[in-house]
CSV table of C-alpha atoms and ligand atoms in Angstrom, one decimal:
chain,number,residue,atom,x,y,z
A,1,UNK,CA,25.7,16.6,5.9
A,2,UNK,CA,27.7,14.9,8.6
A,3,UNK,CA,26.0,12.8,11.2
A,4,UNK,CA,23.3,10.3,11.0
A,5,UNK,CA,21.0,10.0,8.0
A,6,UNK,CA,18.1,7.6,7.3
A,7,UNK,CA,19.2,4.2,6.0
A,8,UNK,CA,19.5,3.7,2.2
A,9,UNK,CA,16.2,2.9,0.6
A,10,UNK,CA,14.1,4.4,3.4
A,11,UNK,CA,12.5,7.8,3.5
A,12,UNK,CA,11.0,10.3,5.9
A,13,UNK,CA,7.4,11.4,5.4
A,14,UNK,CA,7.7,15.1,5.8
A,15,UNK,CA,4.7,17.3,6.9
A,16,UNK,CA,4.2,18.5,3.3
A,17,UNK,CA,3.9,14.9,2.1
A,18,UNK,CA,1.5,13.9,4.8
A,19,UNK,CA,-1.5,15.5,3.1
A,20,UNK,CA,-1.5,13.4,-0.1
A,21,UNK,CA,-1.1,10.3,1.9
A,22,UNK,CA,-4.0,11.2,4.2
A,23,UNK,CA,-6.1,11.8,1.1
A,24,UNK,CA,-5.2,8.4,-0.3
A,25,UNK,CA,-6.0,6.8,3.0
A,26,UNK,CA,-9.3,8.5,3.2
A,27,UNK,CA,-10.2,7.5,-0.4
A,28,UNK,CA,-9.3,3.9,0.4
A,29,UNK,CA,-11.2,3.8,3.6
A,30,UNK,CA,-14.3,5.3,2.0
A,31,UNK,CA,-14.3,3.0,-1.0
A,32,UNK,CA,-13.3,-0.2,0.8
A,33,UNK,CA,-15.6,0.2,3.8
A,34,UNK,CA,-18.6,0.8,1.5
A,35,UNK,CA,-17.8,-2.5,-0.2
A,36,UNK,CA,-17.8,-4.3,3.2
A,37,UNK,CA,-14.1,-4.4,3.9
A,38,UNK,CA,-13.0,-3.8,7.6
A,39,UNK,CA,-9.5,-2.7,8.6
A,40,UNK,CA,-7.0,-5.1,10.1
A,41,UNK,CA,-3.4,-4.4,11.1
A,42,UNK,CA,-0.9,-7.1,12.1
A,43,UNK,CA,2.5,-6.7,13.8
A,44,UNK,CA,5.5,-5.3,11.9
A,45,UNK,CA,7.4,-8.5,12.5
A,46,UNK,CA,6.3,-12.2,12.5
A,47,UNK,CA,7.9,-15.6,12.9
A,48,UNK,CA,10.3,-16.1,9.9
A,49,UNK,CA,8.6,-19.5,9.3
A,50,UNK,CA,5.3,-17.7,8.3
A,51,UNK,CA,7.0,-16.1,5.3
A,52,UNK,CA,9.2,-19.1,4.5
A,53,UNK,CA,6.1,-21.3,4.3
A,54,UNK,CA,3.6,-18.8,3.1
A,55,UNK,CA,5.5,-16.7,0.5
A,56,UNK,CA,7.7,-19.7,-0.5
A,57,UNK,CA,11.3,-20.8,0.0
A,58,UNK,CA,12.2,-20.5,-3.6
A,59,UNK,CA,11.0,-16.8,-4.0
A,60,UNK,CA,13.4,-13.9,-4.2
A,61,UNK,CA,11.6,-12.4,-1.3
A,62,UNK,CA,12.5,-15.3,1.0
A,63,UNK,CA,15.8,-16.1,-0.5
A,64,UNK,CA,17.4,-12.6,-0.4
A,65,UNK,CA,15.0,-9.8,0.6
A,66,UNK,CA,14.0,-10.5,4.2
A,67,UNK,CA,15.2,-8.6,7.2
A,68,UNK,CA,15.4,-11.5,9.7
A,69,UNK,CA,16.9,-11.4,13.2
A,70,UNK,CA,17.1,-13.5,16.3
A,71,UNK,CA,14.8,-12.4,19.0
A,72,UNK,CA,17.5,-13.1,21.6
A,73,UNK,CA,15.9,-16.4,22.6
A,74,UNK,CA,16.9,-18.4,19.5
A,75,UNK,CA,13.7,-17.7,17.6
A,76,UNK,CA,14.0,-16.1,14.1
A,77,UNK,CA,11.7,-13.2,13.4
A,78,UNK,CA,11.3,-11.2,10.2
A,79,UNK,CA,10.1,-7.7,9.4
A,80,UNK,CA,7.0,-8.4,7.2
A,81,UNK,CA,7.9,-8.3,3.5
A,82,UNK,CA,4.2,-8.5,2.5
A,83,UNK,CA,0.7,-8.6,4.1
A,84,UNK,CA,-1.1,-11.7,2.8
A,85,UNK,CA,0.5,-14.4,4.9
A,86,UNK,CA,0.2,-12.3,8.2
A,87,UNK,CA,-3.5,-11.6,7.5
A,88,UNK,CA,-4.2,-15.3,6.8
A,89,UNK,CA,-2.3,-16.1,10.1
A,90,UNK,CA,-4.6,-13.7,11.9
A,91,UNK,CA,-7.7,-15.2,10.2
A,92,UNK,CA,-6.7,-18.6,11.6
A,93,UNK,CA,-5.5,-17.4,15.0
A,94,UNK,CA,-8.7,-15.5,15.7
A,95,UNK,CA,-11.1,-18.2,14.3
A,96,UNK,CA,-12.4,-15.9,11.6
A,97,UNK,CA,-13.8,-19.0,9.8
A,98,UNK,CA,-16.7,-18.8,12.3
A,99,UNK,CA,-17.7,-15.4,10.9
A,100,UNK,CA,-20.0,-15.2,7.8
A,101,UNK,CA,-17.8,-15.8,4.8
A,102,UNK,CA,-16.1,-14.3,2.9
A,103,UNK,CA,-14.3,-12.2,5.5
A,104,UNK,CA,-13.3,-9.0,3.8
A,105,UNK,CA,-10.3,-7.2,5.3
A,106,UNK,CA,-8.1,-4.3,4.3
A,107,UNK,CA,-4.8,-2.8,5.6
A,108,UNK,CA,-2.6,0.2,5.1
A,109,UNK,CA,0.8,-0.5,6.5
A,110,UNK,CA,4.6,-0.5,5.9
A,111,UNK,CA,6.6,-3.4,4.6
A,112,UNK,CA,10.2,-4.2,4.4
A,113,UNK,CA,12.3,-5.8,1.6
A,114,UNK,CA,16.1,-5.7,1.2
A,115,UNK,CA,15.9,-4.7,-2.5
A,116,UNK,CA,18.2,-2.5,-4.5
A,117,UNK,CA,16.8,1.0,-4.0
A,118,UNK,CA,15.7,3.1,-6.9
A,119,UNK,CA,12.8,5.4,-7.8
A,120,UNK,CA,9.7,3.6,-6.7
A,121,UNK,CA,11.6,0.8,-5.0
A,122,UNK,CA,12.4,1.2,-1.4
A,123,UNK,CA,13.5,-1.0,1.6
A,124,UNK,CA,10.6,0.2,3.7
A,125,UNK,CA,7.5,1.1,1.7
A,126,UNK,CA,3.8,1.3,2.3
A,127,UNK,CA,1.0,-0.8,0.8
A,128,UNK,CA,-2.8,-0.5,0.8
A,129,UNK,CA,-4.2,-4.0,0.4
A,130,UNK,CA,-7.3,-6.1,0.7
A,131,UNK,CA,-7.8,-9.8,1.5
A,132,UNK,CA,-11.2,-11.5,1.0
A,133,UNK,CA,-11.1,-14.9,2.6
A,134,UNK,CA,-13.5,-17.9,2.5
A,135,UNK,CA,-15.1,-17.9,-0.9
A,136,UNK,CA,-14.0,-19.2,-4.3
A,137,UNK,CA,-16.7,-17.5,-6.2
A,138,UNK,CA,-15.2,-15.8,-9.3
A,139,UNK,CA,-17.4,-12.8,-8.6
A,140,UNK,CA,-15.1,-12.1,-5.6
A,141,UNK,CA,-12.1,-12.1,-8.0
A,142,UNK,CA,-13.9,-9.6,-10.2
A,143,UNK,CA,-15.0,-7.6,-7.1
A,144,UNK,CA,-11.4,-7.0,-5.8
A,145,UNK,CA,-10.0,-6.2,-9.3
A,146,UNK,CA,-12.8,-3.6,-9.9
A,147,UNK,CA,-12.1,-2.1,-6.4
A,148,UNK,CA,-8.4,-1.6,-7.2
A,149,UNK,CA,-9.3,-0.1,-10.5
A,150,UNK,CA,-11.7,2.3,-8.7
A,151,UNK,CA,-9.2,3.3,-6.1
A,152,UNK,CA,-6.5,4.1,-8.7
A,153,UNK,CA,-9.0,6.1,-10.7
A,154,UNK,CA,-10.3,8.0,-7.7
A,155,UNK,CA,-6.8,9.1,-6.6
A,156,UNK,CA,-5.9,10.1,-10.1
A,157,UNK,CA,-3.4,7.5,-11.1
A,158,UNK,CA,-2.8,8.0,-14.9
A,159,UNK,CA,-2.1,5.7,-17.7
A,160,UNK,CA,-3.0,2.4,-16.1
A,161,UNK,CA,-3.1,-0.9,-17.8
A,162,UNK,CA,-4.6,-4.1,-16.3
A,163,UNK,CA,-3.2,-7.5,-17.1
A,164,UNK,CA,-4.8,-10.8,-15.9
A,165,UNK,CA,-3.9,-14.4,-16.1
A,166,UNK,CA,-4.6,-17.8,-14.4
A,167,UNK,CA,-2.0,-19.9,-12.6
A,168,UNK,CA,-4.4,-22.8,-12.4
A,169,UNK,CA,-4.7,-25.2,-9.5
A,170,UNK,CA,-1.6,-26.8,-7.8
A,171,UNK,CA,-2.0,-30.2,-9.6
A,172,UNK,CA,-2.2,-28.6,-13.0
A,173,UNK,CA,0.6,-26.3,-12.2
A,174,UNK,CA,2.9,-29.1,-11.0
A,175,UNK,CA,2.4,-31.0,-14.2
A,176,UNK,CA,3.0,-27.8,-16.2
A,177,UNK,CA,6.1,-27.0,-14.2
A,178,UNK,CA,7.5,-30.4,-15.2
A,179,UNK,CA,6.6,-29.8,-18.8
A,180,UNK,CA,8.2,-26.3,-18.7
A,181,UNK,CA,11.3,-27.5,-16.9
A,182,UNK,CA,11.8,-30.2,-19.6
A,183,UNK,CA,11.4,-27.5,-22.3
A,184,UNK,CA,14.0,-25.2,-20.5
A,185,UNK,CA,16.5,-28.1,-20.1
A,186,UNK,CA,16.2,-28.8,-23.8
A,187,UNK,CA,17.1,-25.1,-24.5
A,188,UNK,CA,19.4,-24.6,-21.6
A,189,UNK,CA,22.4,-23.4,-23.6
A,190,UNK,CA,20.5,-20.3,-24.8
A,191,UNK,CA,19.2,-19.3,-21.3
A,192,UNK,CA,20.8,-16.7,-19.0
A,193,UNK,CA,22.9,-18.3,-16.3
A,194,UNK,CA,20.6,-17.2,-13.5
A,195,UNK,CA,17.6,-18.7,-15.3
A,196,UNK,CA,19.4,-21.9,-16.0
A,197,UNK,CA,20.4,-22.3,-12.4
A,198,UNK,CA,16.7,-22.1,-11.3
A,199,UNK,CA,15.2,-24.4,-13.9
A,200,UNK,CA,14.3,-27.0,-11.3
A,201,UNK,CA,13.7,-24.6,-8.4
A,202,UNK,CA,11.3,-22.3,-10.1
A,203,UNK,CA,11.0,-22.6,-13.9
A,204,UNK,CA,8.1,-20.2,-14.1
A,205,UNK,CA,10.4,-17.3,-13.2
A,206,UNK,CA,12.1,-17.7,-16.6
A,207,UNK,CA,9.1,-15.7,-18.0
A,208,UNK,CA,10.3,-12.7,-15.9
A,209,UNK,CA,13.8,-12.6,-17.5
A,210,UNK,CA,15.0,-9.5,-19.3
A,211,UNK,CA,17.7,-11.4,-21.2
A,212,UNK,CA,17.0,-11.2,-25.0
A,213,UNK,CA,18.0,-14.8,-25.7
A,214,UNK,CA,16.0,-16.1,-22.7
A,215,UNK,CA,13.0,-14.1,-24.0
A,216,UNK,CA,13.3,-15.6,-27.4
A,217,UNK,CA,13.3,-19.1,-25.9
A,218,UNK,CA,10.3,-18.2,-23.7
A,219,UNK,CA,8.3,-17.0,-26.7
A,220,UNK,CA,8.1,-20.6,-27.8
A,221,UNK,CA,7.5,-22.1,-24.4
A,222,UNK,CA,4.4,-24.1,-23.5
A,223,UNK,CA,1.8,-21.8,-21.8
A,224,UNK,CA,0.0,-22.6,-18.6
A,225,UNK,CA,-3.2,-20.9,-19.9
A,226,UNK,CA,-3.4,-23.6,-22.6
A,227,UNK,CA,-3.3,-26.3,-19.9
A,228,UNK,CA,-6.1,-25.2,-17.5
A,229,UNK,CA,-8.5,-28.0,-16.6
A,230,UNK,CA,-12.2,-27.6,-17.1
A,231,UNK,CA,-13.0,-26.0,-13.8
A,232,UNK,CA,-10.0,-23.6,-13.8
A,233,UNK,CA,-10.8,-22.6,-17.3
A,234,UNK,CA,-14.5,-22.0,-16.4
A,235,UNK,CA,-13.4,-19.9,-13.3
A,236,UNK,CA,-11.2,-17.8,-15.5
A,237,UNK,CA,-13.8,-17.3,-18.2
A,238,UNK,CA,-16.3,-16.2,-15.5
A,239,UNK,CA,-13.9,-13.6,-14.1
A,240,UNK,CA,-13.3,-12.2,-17.6
A,241,UNK,CA,-17.0,-12.1,-18.3
A,242,UNK,CA,-17.7,-10.2,-15.0
A,243,UNK,CA,-14.9,-7.7,-15.7
A,244,UNK,CA,-16.5,-7.2,-19.2
A,245,UNK,CA,-19.8,-6.6,-17.4
A,246,UNK,CA,-18.2,-4.0,-15.2
A,247,UNK,CA,-16.8,-2.2,-18.2
A,248,UNK,CA,-13.2,-2.7,-17.1
A,249,UNK,CA,-10.6,-3.1,-19.9
A,250,UNK,CA,-7.9,-5.7,-19.4
A,251,UNK,CA,-5.5,-7.8,-21.4
A,252,UNK,CA,-5.1,-11.5,-20.9
A,253,UNK,CA,-1.4,-12.1,-20.3
A,254,UNK,CA,-0.4,-15.8,-20.5
A,255,UNK,CA,3.1,-14.9,-19.2
A,256,UNK,CA,1.9,-13.1,-16.1
A,257,UNK,CA,3.8,-14.6,-13.2
A,258,UNK,CA,4.0,-13.0,-9.8
A,259,UNK,CA,7.0,-13.3,-7.5
A,260,UNK,CA,5.2,-15.2,-4.7
A,261,UNK,CA,4.4,-18.9,-4.5
A,262,UNK,CA,0.9,-18.9,-2.9
A,263,UNK,CA,-1.0,-17.9,-6.0
A,264,UNK,CA,-3.6,-20.2,-7.6
A,265,UNK,CA,-6.0,-19.5,-10.4
A,266,UNK,CA,-6.6,-15.7,-11.0
A,267,UNK,CA,-3.6,-13.3,-10.9
A,268,UNK,CA,-3.6,-9.7,-12.0
A,269,UNK,CA,-1.4,-6.6,-12.1
A,270,UNK,CA,-1.9,-2.9,-12.7
A,271,UNK,CA,0.9,-1.0,-14.3
A,272,UNK,CA,1.1,2.7,-15.0
A,273,UNK,CA,3.1,4.3,-17.8
A,274,UNK,CA,3.5,7.4,-15.6
A,275,UNK,CA,6.1,5.3,-13.7
A,276,UNK,CA,9.5,4.4,-14.9
A,277,UNK,CA,11.1,0.9,-14.6
A,278,UNK,CA,9.2,0.1,-11.5
A,279,UNK,CA,5.8,0.3,-13.3
A,280,UNK,CA,3.8,-2.1,-11.1
A,281,UNK,CA,1.3,-0.1,-9.1
A,282,UNK,CA,-0.5,-3.0,-7.6
A,283,UNK,CA,-1.3,-6.6,-8.0
A,284,UNK,CA,-2.6,-9.7,-6.5
A,285,UNK,CA,-4.5,-12.9,-7.0
A,286,UNK,CA,-6.1,-16.0,-5.5
A,287,UNK,CA,-4.4,-18.1,-2.9
A,288,UNK,CA,-6.7,-21.0,-2.4
A,289,UNK,CA,-4.0,-23.2,-0.8
A,290,UNK,CA,-2.3,-20.7,1.5
A,291,UNK,CA,-4.4,-21.2,4.7
A,292,UNK,CA,-3.8,-24.9,4.5
A,293,UNK,CA,-0.1,-24.4,4.1
A,294,UNK,CA,-0.3,-22.3,7.3
A,295,UNK,CA,-1.9,-25.2,9.1
A,296,UNK,CA,-5.6,-24.4,8.7
A,297,UNK,CA,-8.5,-26.1,6.9
A,298,UNK,CA,-8.7,-25.7,3.1
A,299,UNK,CA,-9.9,-22.1,2.7
A,300,UNK,CA,-9.9,-20.1,-0.5
A,301,UNK,CA,-8.9,-16.4,-0.6
A,302,UNK,CA,-8.0,-13.6,-2.9
A,303,UNK,CA,-6.5,-10.1,-2.5
A,304,UNK,CA,-4.2,-7.4,-3.8
A,305,UNK,CA,-1.8,-4.8,-2.6
A,306,UNK,CA,-0.8,-1.6,-4.2
A,307,UNK,CA,2.3,0.5,-3.3
A,308,UNK,CA,1.4,3.8,-1.7
A,309,UNK,CA,4.6,5.6,-3.0
A,310,UNK,CA,4.0,4.3,-6.5
A,311,UNK,CA,0.4,5.4,-6.4
A,312,UNK,CA,1.5,8.9,-5.3
A,313,UNK,CA,4.2,9.0,-8.0
A,314,UNK,CA,1.8,7.9,-10.7
A,315,UNK,CA,-0.9,10.4,-9.5
A,316,UNK,CA,1.5,13.3,-9.8
A,317,UNK,CA,1.9,16.1,-7.2
A,318,UNK,CA,-1.4,17.5,-5.8
A,319,UNK,CA,-1.4,21.0,-4.3
A,320,UNK,CA,-0.2,20.9,-0.7
A,321,UNK,CA,-3.2,20.9,1.6
A,322,UNK,CA,-2.3,22.6,4.8
A,323,UNK,CA,-5.1,23.4,7.2
A,324,UNK,CA,-5.4,27.3,7.4
A,325,UNK,CA,-5.0,28.8,10.8
A,326,UNK,CA,-8.3,30.3,12.2
A,327,UNK,CA,-6.8,32.2,15.1
A,328,UNK,CA,-3.2,33.3,15.9
A,329,UNK,CA,-2.8,34.5,19.5
A,330,UNK,CA,-0.2,37.2,20.0
A,331,UNK,CA,0.9,38.7,23.4
A,332,UNK,CA,3.6,40.7,25.1
A,333,UNK,CA,3.1,39.9,28.8
A,334,UNK,CA,-0.1,37.9,29.1
A,335,UNK,CA,1.4,34.6,28.3
A,336,UNK,CA,-1.0,32.6,30.6
A,337,UNK,CA,-4.0,34.3,29.1
A,338,UNK,CA,-2.7,33.6,25.6
A,339,UNK,CA,-2.2,30.0,26.4
A,340,UNK,CA,-5.7,29.7,27.9
A,341,UNK,CA,-7.2,31.3,24.8
A,342,UNK,CA,-5.5,28.8,22.5
A,343,UNK,CA,-6.6,25.8,24.6
A,344,UNK,CA,-10.2,27.1,24.6
A,345,UNK,CA,-10.0,27.7,20.8
A,346,UNK,CA,-8.7,24.2,20.0
A,347,UNK,CA,-11.3,22.6,22.3
A,348,UNK,CA,-13.9,24.5,20.2
A,349,UNK,CA,-12.5,22.9,17.1
A,350,UNK,CA,-10.6,25.9,15.7
A,351,UNK,CA,-7.1,25.7,14.2
A,352,UNK,CA,-5.3,27.9,16.7
A,353,UNK,CA,-1.7,28.8,17.4
A,354,UNK,CA,0.1,31.1,19.8
A,355,UNK,CA,3.5,32.8,19.8
A,356,UNK,CA,6.2,30.4,21.0
A,357,UNK,CA,9.4,31.8,19.6
A,358,UNK,CA,10.0,34.9,21.6
A,359,UNK,CA,9.1,37.3,18.7
A,360,UNK,CA,8.4,41.0,19.3
A,361,UNK,CA,4.7,42.0,18.8
A,362,UNK,CA,5.6,43.3,15.4
A,363,UNK,CA,7.3,40.0,14.6
A,364,UNK,CA,4.3,38.1,15.8
A,365,UNK,CA,1.9,40.0,13.5
A,366,UNK,CA,4.2,39.3,10.6
A,367,UNK,CA,4.2,35.6,11.5
A,368,UNK,CA,0.4,35.6,11.6
A,369,UNK,CA,0.5,37.0,8.0
A,370,UNK,CA,2.8,34.2,7.0
A,371,UNK,CA,0.5,31.6,8.4
A,372,UNK,CA,-2.4,33.2,6.6
A,373,UNK,CA,-4.4,33.3,9.9
A,374,UNK,CA,-8.0,34.5,9.6
A,375,UNK,CA,-7.9,36.2,12.9
A,376,UNK,CA,-5.2,37.6,15.2
A,377,UNK,CA,-6.0,38.0,18.9
A,378,UNK,CA,-3.6,40.5,20.6
A,379,UNK,CA,-3.9,39.7,24.3
A,380,UNK,CA,-3.4,42.7,26.5
A,381,UNK,CA,-4.1,43.5,30.2
A,382,UNK,CA,-7.9,43.8,30.6
A,383,UNK,CA,-8.9,43.1,27.0
A,384,UNK,CA,-8.2,41.5,23.7
A,385,UNK,CA,-7.8,43.3,20.3
A,386,UNK,CA,-9.3,40.9,17.7
A,387,UNK,CA,-8.2,41.6,14.1
A,388,UNK,CA,-10.1,40.1,11.2
A,389,UNK,CA,-7.3,40.0,8.7
A,390,UNK,CA,-9.5,39.4,5.7
A,391,UNK,CA,-11.8,42.4,6.4
A,392,UNK,CA,-9.0,44.5,7.8
A,393,UNK,CA,-11.1,45.4,10.9
A,394,UNK,CA,-10.3,45.3,14.6
A,395,UNK,CA,-12.5,45.2,17.7
A,396,UNK,CA,-11.9,45.1,21.4
A,397,UNK,CA,-13.4,42.2,23.3
A,398,UNK,CA,-13.3,40.5,26.7
A,399,UNK,CA,-10.9,37.6,26.6
A,400,UNK,CA,-13.8,35.2,27.3
A,401,UNK,CA,-15.7,36.3,24.2
A,402,UNK,CA,-12.9,35.7,21.6
A,403,UNK,CA,-13.4,32.0,20.8
A,404,UNK,CA,-17.2,32.4,20.4
A,405,UNK,CA,-16.6,35.4,18.2
A,406,UNK,CA,-14.2,33.6,15.9
A,407,UNK,CA,-16.3,30.4,15.9
A,408,UNK,CA,-19.3,32.3,14.8
A,409,UNK,CA,-17.6,33.9,11.8
B,1,HAM,P1,3.6,-7.5,-4.6
B,1,HAM,O1,3.4,-7.5,-6.0
B,1,HAM,O2,4.9,-8.1,-4.1
B,1,HAM,O3,2.4,-8.3,-3.9
B,1,HAM,O4,3.5,-6.0,-4.0
B,1,HAM,C1,2.4,-5.2,-4.3
B,1,HAM,C2,2.8,-3.8,-4.6
B,1,HAM,O5,3.6,-3.3,-3.6
B,1,HAM,C3,3.6,-3.7,-5.9
B,1,HAM,O6,2.8,-3.6,-7.0
B,1,HAM,C4,4.3,-2.3,-5.7
B,1,HAM,O7,3.4,-1.3,-6.0
B,1,HAM,C5,4.5,-2.3,-4.2
B,1,HAM,N1,5.9,-2.7,-3.8
B,1,HAM,C6,6.4,-3.9,-3.8
B,1,HAM,N2,7.7,-3.9,-3.4
B,1,HAM,C7,8.0,-2.6,-3.3
B,1,HAM,C8,9.2,-1.8,-3.0
B,1,HAM,N3,10.4,-2.4,-2.7
B,1,HAM,N4,9.2,-0.5,-2.9
B,1,HAM,C9,8.0,0.2,-3.2
B,1,HAM,N5,6.8,-0.5,-3.5
B,1,HAM,C10,6.9,-1.8,-3.6
B,1,HAM,C11,2.2,-8.5,-2.6
B,1,HAM,O8,2.9,-7.9,-1.7
B,1,HAM,C12,1.0,-9.4,-2.3
B,1,HAM,N6,0.9,-9.5,-0.8
B,1,HAM,C13,-0.2,-8.8,-2.9
B,1,HAM,C14,-1.4,-9.7,-2.6
B,1,HAM,C15,-2.4,-9.5,-1.6
B,1,HAM,N7,-1.7,-10.8,-3.2
B,1,HAM,C16,-2.8,-11.3,-2.6
B,1,HAM,N8,-3.2,-10.5,-1.7
């Protein structure tokens, strides 16, 4: 095709794809609202500083994946790459600490990351996510994890696997980072170049490397899970115990690192083997220091986000759900009467359509067949012939009586 196409890594949501998305949205709304979560939506762009501070200067997201631009007045704005920092910004801005805690919020919005596009990885994508702010109770950790498992199950995501870990508190992690950095420096010659360059910037990311030599080095690296202090260890043990009580299977993964800096204590990730290389369906964790980083009082929080496109890919293709047409209004001359009939039918809650493409009467009847319309009203001077396509019958009615007749059937 010549002409303009959608940018690389973006996609149109065509009418036939809208049904499965609406079903996912309905399932999320039903499940999350029943658990006390209320919807929040924040702007598509924010001050760049929010993500630089919140997500972290050393992360891939901030270093190379943000769509940032000048607002024309010298202020840098960024298309949101994720939802947690914006929701925490909104929590602070609107004084939500005055509400009963924890404040439970959910969102279903699009996000933007300048990543290399491939199946399941896009530059604009959608996430359904929750944030529960204002409690450090480990039961809240277990609650959000169980909710994501329930959502994935309800929408038919197959082959899921849940991994959990703990990233400890900032003090413990800082000491561990130094220990890990020293270990990496001692084995620097066997590390991939991109890992070696980042030893001091972000040594934990070395666990993410696919390079075989780096992986061999990491197999012997000290583990944060073995360094948790008593209270972090107890928190993690309680979360595991509650997941056991909920009957949810998981694996403890001491190497689970997530690509965002705000995490503390519990982190988790759901993968699906119905997906290819981009197997992460959803993930999240605690961010007990984030609100303080954004200028608020110390306030704990936990949440997750799951990729809508990945959920739909992993759930497989459901049958398209197009609403059947109740009434197709055909006419030759009485266009105004046909229009009035459609307006009346729609006001009565019927799915109704009229002829709009200049077809002959014969063509219109064929089109009504194609639509699978239950009834066809042929508007003529003085009366309407109403055909029940299922029964194969036809009756003559006053125009005023058509909508009531179809509604009653
Ligand atoms: P995340 O792991 O960066 O976490 O993203 C969550 C999910 O969004 C991923 O598991 C994946 O399904 C989807 N996703 C991420 N990037 C892309 C992409 N380029 N294309 C398609 N899908 C993608 C967060 O965003 C955190 N805010 C989650 C969170 C909430 N943590 C605490 N609260």
